[in-house]
Amino acid sequence: MTDETLKSSPLQALHEELKATMGCYAGYALPEHYPLGMEVEHLHTRKQAGLFDISFLGQVRIRAKEDNAAVVAEALEALMPLDIMGLEKNRVRYGLLTTDQGGIRDDLAISRQEEEFILTLNGQNREDNADYLENAIGNDCRLIREFDRAMLSLQGPLSAEVLARVLDQTTIMGMRYRDSLAMQWEGGSLIVSRFGYTGMEGFDLSLEASQAEAFARRLLDDPDVAPAGLETRNSLRMEAGLCLYGADIDKTTSPVEAALVSSIAACRRAGGARAGGTLVPGRSKGRWNMAYTASALVCVRKGTCCWVAVWNSSRMKEGQTGSGALRLAVSVRPCGP
C-alpha cells in the first residue's frame, strides 16, 4: 500500500506538526513514534501519561429493532463465549469473536450503553468482521458502522487526573476499571471507557472526528501528557503480556493456545463454552503463548525462530515469534503458562 492510498487520521495535521515518524496501521497513516523516541515515550507513559491515536480501530453499534438489549445479547452470545446477558449498563468487557471451528476471529472490547452494545473491532479486519456480525445477528437486530469516529487512548498512572482536569472531575475520578460513560464535550458525543491495551491505568476515548484535534490538543496542553506512537503502544502491550491479533492469535488459534481462557465467562464454561456451535476451550495442538526476551539489544520480529526449554525436561522445543520489538530497559510479565 502506497502513501497515496493510506487513509488519514483526524489528527493527521497534529501528527505532522509534532514531527511524528509515520507508519502504516490497518490502512491508516499513523505515528510510530515522535522525535524523543519509543523508549522515552514508553517510560513517560509508565510514569505519567501518554496519548495515542488509535483511530484505525473500528466501532460498531448493535441494537434490536425493538430496542430490547436482551435480544442483542442473545444474538451475540451465539458468536462469543461471553456473558453478554450479564453485562451491566456502562460497563466494558474484553471478549473473543470465535469461528465455527473454535478459533479466534477477532478479540475485541464490548460495552453496553442503555439498550445497545458497542463493539470495538481490530482495524485490519474491521470491514470483514462487521459484515460477518451483520449477517450473523439476524433480522431482529441491526448493526451501525461508526468507522468515521476518532479514537484516542490516554494511558498511564496520571491519566485519570489529567482527564478529570479536562472533563468533569467527580465523574472521571469515580469511574472504576471497565466503566464506560457516554457524555457531551463541547456539543459533541464522547464515550469514555476506563480500559486500554497497555496493562495499566488508562482510558479509551471515542469522539466525533471533527472534535478530535481540539480534544487532543487540550490533553497535550497538560504537562503530564506526552504524545506517543503505536510502536510505543506495542512495546507497552508486550510488556504487559497482551496478545496482538494477526501476530499472536488468529483464526487458527484457540483460546487455550492463546492463554485467553480467562476471557471466557465462567457461566459459559459448564460443559464447555460454545460459540458458533463449537466447543471452544478443549481444542489445543500442544502450543501456547509465552514471553521471552533476547539476550542482546536486538529487534526480534514476527517469524523469528526461538528455542524454549521444556519444563521438567532436558529437551528443547522450537517455537516461532509472534510479536516482537526492540528490547528496552523494561520488565516483562509472562503471558502464558
CSV table of C-alpha atoms in Angstrom, one decimal:
chain,number,residue,atom,x,y,z
A,1,MET,CA,0.0,0.0,0.0
A,2,THR,CA,1.5,3.3,-1.0
A,3,ASP,CA,1.4,6.6,1.0
A,4,GLU,CA,-1.1,8.0,-1.5
A,5,THR,CA,-3.6,5.2,-0.7
A,6,LEU,CA,-3.3,5.3,3.1
A,7,LYS,CA,-6.2,6.8,5.0
A,8,SER,CA,-5.6,9.8,7.1
A,9,SER,CA,-6.5,10.1,10.8
A,10,PRO,CA,-8.5,13.1,12.0
A,11,LEU,CA,-5.2,14.0,13.8
A,12,GLN,CA,-3.1,14.0,10.7
A,13,ALA,CA,-2.2,17.7,10.8
A,14,LEU,CA,-1.3,17.5,14.5
A,15,HIS,CA,1.0,14.5,13.9
A,16,GLU,CA,2.8,16.4,11.2
A,17,GLU,CA,3.1,19.4,13.4
A,18,LEU,CA,4.7,17.3,16.1
A,19,LYS,CA,7.0,15.7,13.5
A,20,ALA,CA,5.9,12.1,14.1
A,21,THR,CA,7.6,9.3,12.2
A,22,MET,CA,4.6,7.7,10.4
A,23,GLY,CA,3.8,4.1,9.5
A,24,CYS,CA,1.0,2.0,8.1
A,25,TYR,CA,-1.5,0.6,10.5
A,26,ALA,CA,-4.5,-1.2,9.1
A,27,GLY,CA,-4.6,1.0,6.1
A,28,TYR,CA,-4.0,4.3,8.0
A,29,ALA,CA,-1.0,6.5,8.2
A,30,LEU,CA,-0.4,6.8,12.0
A,31,PRO,CA,2.6,7.7,14.2
A,32,GLU,CA,5.1,5.0,15.0
A,33,HIS,CA,6.9,7.4,17.4
A,34,TYR,CA,7.7,11.1,17.9
A,35,PRO,CA,11.2,12.8,17.9
A,36,LEU,CA,12.1,11.8,21.5
A,37,GLY,CA,11.8,8.1,20.5
A,38,MET,CA,10.0,5.0,21.6
A,39,GLU,CA,11.9,4.3,24.9
A,40,VAL,CA,11.3,7.9,26.2
A,41,GLU,CA,7.6,7.6,25.3
A,42,HIS,CA,7.3,4.1,26.9
A,43,LEU,CA,8.8,5.3,30.2
A,44,HIS,CA,6.8,8.5,30.2
A,45,THR,CA,3.6,6.6,29.8
A,46,ARG,CA,4.5,4.2,32.6
A,47,LYS,CA,5.3,7.1,35.0
A,48,GLN,CA,2.8,9.8,33.8
A,49,ALA,CA,0.5,9.7,30.8
A,50,GLY,CA,0.8,9.0,27.1
A,51,LEU,CA,-1.7,10.0,24.4
A,52,PHE,CA,-2.1,7.5,21.4
A,53,ASP,CA,-4.1,7.9,18.2
A,54,ILE,CA,-6.0,4.5,17.7
A,55,SER,CA,-8.4,5.7,15.0
A,56,PHE,CA,-7.5,2.6,12.9
A,57,LEU,CA,-9.9,0.6,15.2
A,58,GLY,CA,-13.5,0.3,14.1
A,59,GLN,CA,-16.6,0.7,16.3
A,60,VAL,CA,-20.0,-0.7,15.5
A,61,ARG,CA,-23.2,-0.3,17.4
A,62,ILE,CA,-25.7,-3.2,17.6
A,63,ARG,CA,-29.3,-2.7,18.8
A,64,ALA,CA,-32.5,-4.6,18.5
A,65,LYS,CA,-35.2,-3.2,16.2
A,66,GLU,CA,-37.5,-3.1,19.3
A,67,ASP,CA,-34.7,-1.6,21.5
A,68,ASN,CA,-34.5,-4.7,23.6
A,69,ALA,CA,-31.0,-5.3,24.9
A,70,ALA,CA,-31.7,-8.9,25.7
A,71,VAL,CA,-32.4,-9.7,22.0
A,72,VAL,CA,-29.0,-8.3,21.1
A,73,ALA,CA,-27.2,-10.1,23.9
A,74,GLU,CA,-28.8,-13.5,22.9
A,75,ALA,CA,-27.6,-13.0,19.3
A,76,LEU,CA,-24.1,-12.1,20.3
A,77,GLU,CA,-23.8,-14.9,22.8
A,78,ALA,CA,-24.2,-17.3,19.9
A,79,LEU,CA,-21.0,-15.8,18.4
A,80,MET,CA,-18.9,-15.1,21.5
A,81,PRO,CA,-18.2,-17.2,24.7
A,82,LEU,CA,-19.0,-14.3,26.9
A,83,ASP,CA,-21.7,-13.4,29.4
A,84,ILE,CA,-23.3,-10.6,27.5
A,85,MET,CA,-26.7,-11.1,29.1
A,86,GLY,CA,-25.0,-10.2,32.4
A,87,LEU,CA,-23.1,-7.1,31.1
A,88,GLU,CA,-24.4,-4.1,33.1
A,89,LYS,CA,-25.1,-0.7,31.6
A,90,ASN,CA,-22.0,1.5,31.3
A,91,ARG,CA,-19.6,-1.5,31.6
A,92,VAL,CA,-16.9,-2.9,29.2
A,93,ARG,CA,-15.7,-6.4,28.8
A,94,TYR,CA,-12.9,-8.0,26.7
A,95,GLY,CA,-14.1,-10.9,24.6
A,96,LEU,CA,-13.4,-13.2,21.7
A,97,LEU,CA,-15.3,-13.4,18.5
A,98,THR,CA,-14.9,-17.1,17.5
A,99,THR,CA,-15.1,-19.2,14.4
A,100,ASP,CA,-17.2,-22.3,13.9
A,101,GLN,CA,-14.0,-24.3,14.5
A,102,GLY,CA,-13.3,-22.6,17.8
A,103,GLY,CA,-10.5,-20.3,16.5
A,104,ILE,CA,-10.3,-16.6,17.2
A,105,ARG,CA,-11.9,-14.4,14.5
A,106,ASP,CA,-11.2,-11.3,16.5
A,107,ASP,CA,-10.5,-10.1,20.0
A,108,LEU,CA,-12.5,-7.0,21.0
A,109,ALA,CA,-14.0,-4.8,23.6
A,110,ILE,CA,-17.7,-4.7,24.1
A,111,SER,CA,-19.7,-2.2,26.1
A,112,ARG,CA,-23.3,-1.7,26.9
A,113,GLN,CA,-24.9,1.8,26.6
A,114,GLU,CA,-28.6,1.7,27.6
A,115,GLU,CA,-30.3,-0.8,25.2
A,116,GLU,CA,-27.4,-1.1,22.7
A,117,PHE,CA,-23.9,-2.6,22.6
A,118,ILE,CA,-20.8,-1.0,21.2
A,119,LEU,CA,-18.1,-3.3,19.8
A,120,THR,CA,-14.5,-2.1,19.1
A,121,LEU,CA,-13.0,-4.2,16.3
A,122,ASN,CA,-9.4,-4.7,15.3
A,123,GLY,CA,-8.6,-2.4,12.4
A,124,GLN,CA,-7.1,-4.9,9.9
A,125,ASN,CA,-10.4,-7.0,9.6
A,126,ARG,CA,-13.0,-4.5,10.7
A,127,GLU,CA,-14.9,-4.4,7.5
A,128,ASP,CA,-15.0,-8.3,7.2
A,129,ASN,CA,-15.9,-8.7,10.8
A,130,ALA,CA,-18.6,-6.0,10.6
A,131,ASP,CA,-20.1,-7.8,7.6
A,132,TYR,CA,-19.9,-11.2,9.5
A,133,LEU,CA,-21.7,-9.7,12.5
A,134,GLU,CA,-24.3,-8.0,10.4
A,135,ASN,CA,-25.2,-11.3,8.7
A,136,ALA,CA,-25.0,-13.4,11.9
A,137,ILE,CA,-27.1,-11.4,14.3
A,138,GLY,CA,-30.3,-12.0,12.5
A,139,ASN,CA,-33.2,-9.8,11.3
A,140,ASP,CA,-34.2,-8.7,14.8
A,141,CYS,CA,-31.0,-6.7,15.2
A,142,ARG,CA,-29.3,-4.0,13.2
A,143,LEU,CA,-25.6,-3.0,13.0
A,144,ILE,CA,-24.5,0.6,12.6
A,145,ARG,CA,-20.9,1.2,11.5
A,146,GLU,CA,-19.1,4.1,13.1
A,147,PHE,CA,-15.8,3.8,11.4
A,148,ASP,CA,-15.6,7.6,10.9
A,149,ARG,CA,-15.3,8.3,14.6
A,150,ALA,CA,-11.9,9.2,16.0
A,151,MET,CA,-10.4,7.1,18.8
A,152,LEU,CA,-7.8,8.2,21.3
A,153,SER,CA,-6.2,6.3,24.2
A,154,LEU,CA,-4.8,8.1,27.2
A,155,GLN,CA,-2.8,5.7,29.3
A,156,GLY,CA,-0.6,5.9,32.4
A,157,PRO,CA,-0.9,6.3,36.2
A,158,LEU,CA,-1.8,10.1,35.9
A,159,SER,CA,-4.4,9.6,33.1
A,160,ALA,CA,-7.4,9.9,35.4
A,161,GLU,CA,-6.2,13.1,37.0
A,162,VAL,CA,-5.4,14.6,33.5
A,163,LEU,CA,-8.8,13.6,32.1
A,164,ALA,CA,-10.5,15.0,35.2
A,165,ARG,CA,-9.0,18.3,34.6
A,166,VAL,CA,-10.3,18.4,31.0
A,167,LEU,CA,-13.7,16.9,31.8
A,168,ASP,CA,-15.8,16.7,35.0
A,169,GLN,CA,-13.5,15.7,37.9
A,170,THR,CA,-16.2,14.0,40.0
A,171,THR,CA,-17.4,11.8,37.1
A,172,ILE,CA,-13.9,10.7,35.9
A,173,MET,CA,-12.3,10.1,39.3
A,174,GLY,CA,-15.3,8.0,40.3
A,175,MET,CA,-15.0,5.6,37.3
A,176,ARG,CA,-14.0,2.0,38.1
A,177,TYR,CA,-11.9,-0.1,35.8
A,178,ARG,CA,-14.0,-1.1,32.8
A,179,ASP,CA,-16.6,1.6,33.4
A,180,SER,CA,-17.8,3.3,30.2
A,181,LEU,CA,-19.8,6.5,30.1
A,182,ALA,CA,-21.3,8.5,27.2
A,183,MET,CA,-21.2,12.2,27.7
A,184,GLN,CA,-21.0,15.5,25.8
A,185,TRP,CA,-17.9,17.6,25.1
A,186,GLU,CA,-18.4,21.0,23.7
A,187,GLY,CA,-21.6,19.9,21.9
A,188,GLY,CA,-20.3,16.6,20.5
A,189,SER,CA,-20.7,13.0,21.7
A,190,LEU,CA,-17.8,11.5,23.7
A,191,ILE,CA,-17.6,7.9,25.1
A,192,VAL,CA,-15.0,7.4,27.9
A,193,SER,CA,-14.0,3.9,28.8
A,194,ARG,CA,-11.7,3.1,31.7
A,195,PHE,CA,-9.9,0.5,29.6
A,196,GLY,CA,-6.9,0.1,27.3
A,197,TYR,CA,-4.2,-2.0,25.8
A,198,THR,CA,-1.2,-1.3,27.9
A,199,GLY,CA,-1.8,-3.3,31.0
A,200,MET,CA,-2.1,-0.2,33.2
A,201,GLU,CA,-4.5,2.6,34.2
A,202,GLY,CA,-5.9,4.4,31.3
A,203,PHE,CA,-8.9,5.4,29.2
A,204,ASP,CA,-10.0,4.8,25.6
A,205,LEU,CA,-11.9,7.7,24.1
A,206,SER,CA,-14.3,7.7,21.2
A,207,LEU,CA,-15.4,11.0,19.7
A,208,GLU,CA,-16.5,12.8,16.6
A,209,ALA,CA,-13.8,13.2,14.0
A,210,SER,CA,-14.4,17.0,13.8
A,211,GLN,CA,-13.6,17.4,17.5
A,212,ALA,CA,-10.6,15.0,17.7
A,213,GLU,CA,-7.8,17.6,17.1
A,214,ALA,CA,-9.2,20.1,19.6
A,215,PHE,CA,-9.6,17.5,22.3
A,216,ALA,CA,-6.2,16.0,21.7
A,217,ARG,CA,-4.6,19.5,21.9
A,218,ARG,CA,-6.4,20.1,25.2
A,219,LEU,CA,-5.0,16.9,26.6
A,220,LEU,CA,-1.5,17.6,25.3
A,221,ASP,CA,-1.6,21.1,27.0
A,222,ASP,CA,-1.3,19.2,30.3
A,223,PRO,CA,2.3,19.0,31.4
A,224,ASP,CA,1.8,15.3,32.4
A,225,VAL,CA,0.9,14.2,28.9
A,226,ALA,CA,3.2,13.4,26.1
A,227,PRO,CA,2.3,12.2,22.6
A,228,ALA,CA,3.1,8.5,22.0
A,229,GLY,CA,3.2,6.4,18.8
A,230,LEU,CA,1.8,2.9,18.1
A,231,GLU,CA,5.3,1.3,18.3
A,232,THR,CA,5.3,2.5,21.9
A,233,ARG,CA,1.8,1.2,22.4
A,234,ASN,CA,3.1,-2.1,21.1
A,235,SER,CA,6.0,-2.3,23.5
A,236,LEU,CA,3.7,-1.5,26.4
A,237,ARG,CA,1.3,-4.1,25.2
A,238,MET,CA,4.1,-6.8,25.0
A,239,GLU,CA,5.5,-5.8,28.4
A,240,ALA,CA,2.0,-6.4,29.9
A,241,GLY,CA,1.8,-9.8,28.1
A,242,LEU,CA,-1.2,-8.9,25.9
A,243,CYS,CA,-1.9,-10.6,22.6
A,244,LEU,CA,-1.9,-8.9,19.2
A,245,TYR,CA,-4.4,-10.2,16.6
A,246,GLY,CA,-2.7,-11.3,13.5
A,247,ALA,CA,0.7,-11.8,15.2
A,248,ASP,CA,0.0,-13.9,18.4
A,249,ILE,CA,-3.6,-15.0,17.7
A,250,ASP,CA,-5.7,-15.6,14.6
A,251,LYS,CA,-8.4,-18.0,13.2
A,252,THR,CA,-6.1,-21.0,13.7
A,253,THR,CA,-5.6,-20.2,17.4
A,254,SER,CA,-7.9,-21.4,20.2
A,255,PRO,CA,-8.4,-19.5,23.5
A,256,VAL,CA,-6.5,-22.3,25.2
A,257,GLU,CA,-3.4,-21.9,23.0
A,258,ALA,CA,-3.6,-18.2,23.4
A,259,ALA,CA,-3.8,-18.4,27.2
A,260,LEU,CA,-7.1,-16.5,27.0
A,261,VAL,CA,-9.4,-19.0,28.7
A,262,SER,CA,-9.9,-16.3,31.4
A,263,SER,CA,-11.8,-14.3,28.7
A,264,ILE,CA,-14.5,-17.0,28.6
A,265,ALA,CA,-17.2,-16.2,31.1
A,266,ALA,CA,-17.5,-18.8,33.9
A,267,CYS,CA,-21.2,-19.2,33.3
A,268,ARG,CA,-20.4,-20.2,29.7
A,269,ARG,CA,-17.9,-22.9,30.7
A,270,ALA,CA,-20.4,-25.5,32.0
A,271,GLY,CA,-19.9,-28.5,29.7
A,272,GLY,CA,-17.6,-26.3,27.6
A,273,ALA,CA,-18.2,-22.8,26.3
A,274,ARG,CA,-19.9,-22.8,22.9
A,275,ALA,CA,-19.8,-20.2,20.2
A,276,GLY,CA,-21.0,-20.9,16.7
A,277,GLY,CA,-22.0,-24.4,17.8
A,278,THR,CA,-18.3,-25.4,18.5
A,279,LEU,CA,-16.8,-26.4,21.8
A,280,VAL,CA,-14.1,-23.7,22.4
A,281,PRO,CA,-11.8,-24.4,25.3
A,282,GLY,CA,-10.9,-28.1,24.7
A,283,ARG,CA,-9.1,-27.6,21.4
A,284,SER,CA,-5.3,-27.5,21.6
A,285,LYS,CA,-2.4,-28.6,19.3
A,286,GLY,CA,0.2,-28.6,22.1
A,287,ARG,CA,1.2,-25.0,21.5
A,288,TRP,CA,0.9,-22.0,23.7
A,289,ASN,CA,1.8,-18.3,24.0
A,290,MET,CA,4.7,-17.2,26.3
A,291,ALA,CA,7.0,-14.3,26.6
A,292,TYR,CA,10.8,-14.2,26.2
A,293,THR,CA,13.5,-11.5,26.0
A,294,ALA,CA,16.6,-11.5,23.7
A,295,SER,CA,20.0,-11.6,25.4
A,296,ALA,CA,21.1,-8.5,23.5
A,297,LEU,CA,19.7,-5.2,22.4
A,298,VAL,CA,18.3,-6.5,19.1
A,299,CYS,CA,14.9,-6.2,17.4
A,300,VAL,CA,13.1,-9.5,17.3
A,301,ARG,CA,10.5,-9.6,14.6
A,302,LYS,CA,7.5,-11.8,13.8
A,303,GLY,CA,8.5,-15.2,12.5
A,304,THR,CA,11.9,-15.3,14.2
A,305,CYS,CA,12.7,-18.9,15.3
A,306,CYS,CA,13.3,-19.4,19.1
A,307,TRP,CA,14.1,-22.4,21.2
A,308,VAL,CA,12.4,-23.0,24.6
A,309,ALA,CA,13.3,-25.3,27.4
A,310,VAL,CA,10.5,-27.8,28.1
A,311,TRP,CA,9.5,-27.7,31.8
A,312,ASN,CA,10.9,-30.5,33.9
A,313,SER,CA,12.8,-31.9,31.0
A,314,SER,CA,16.2,-31.6,29.3
A,315,ARG,CA,14.5,-31.2,25.9
A,316,MET,CA,14.2,-28.0,23.9
A,317,LYS,CA,11.1,-27.1,21.8
A,318,GLU,CA,11.3,-25.0,18.7
A,319,GLY,CA,8.9,-22.0,18.6
A,320,GLN,CA,8.2,-19.0,16.4
A,321,THR,CA,8.0,-15.4,17.4
A,322,GLY,CA,4.6,-13.8,17.1
A,323,SER,CA,5.0,-10.2,18.4
A,324,GLY,CA,8.5,-8.8,18.6
A,325,ALA,CA,10.1,-5.4,19.1
A,326,LEU,CA,13.4,-3.8,20.1
A,327,ARG,CA,14.3,-4.8,23.6
A,328,LEU,CA,14.0,-1.9,26.0
A,329,ALA,CA,15.2,-1.4,29.6
A,330,VAL,CA,11.8,-2.5,30.9
A,331,SER,CA,10.3,-5.5,32.7
A,332,VAL,CA,8.2,-8.3,31.1
A,333,ARG,CA,5.3,-10.1,32.6
A,334,PRO,CA,4.8,-13.6,31.0
A,335,CYS,CA,1.6,-14.1,29.2
A,336,GLY,CA,1.4,-17.9,29.1
A,337,PRO,CA,1.9,-21.0,31.3
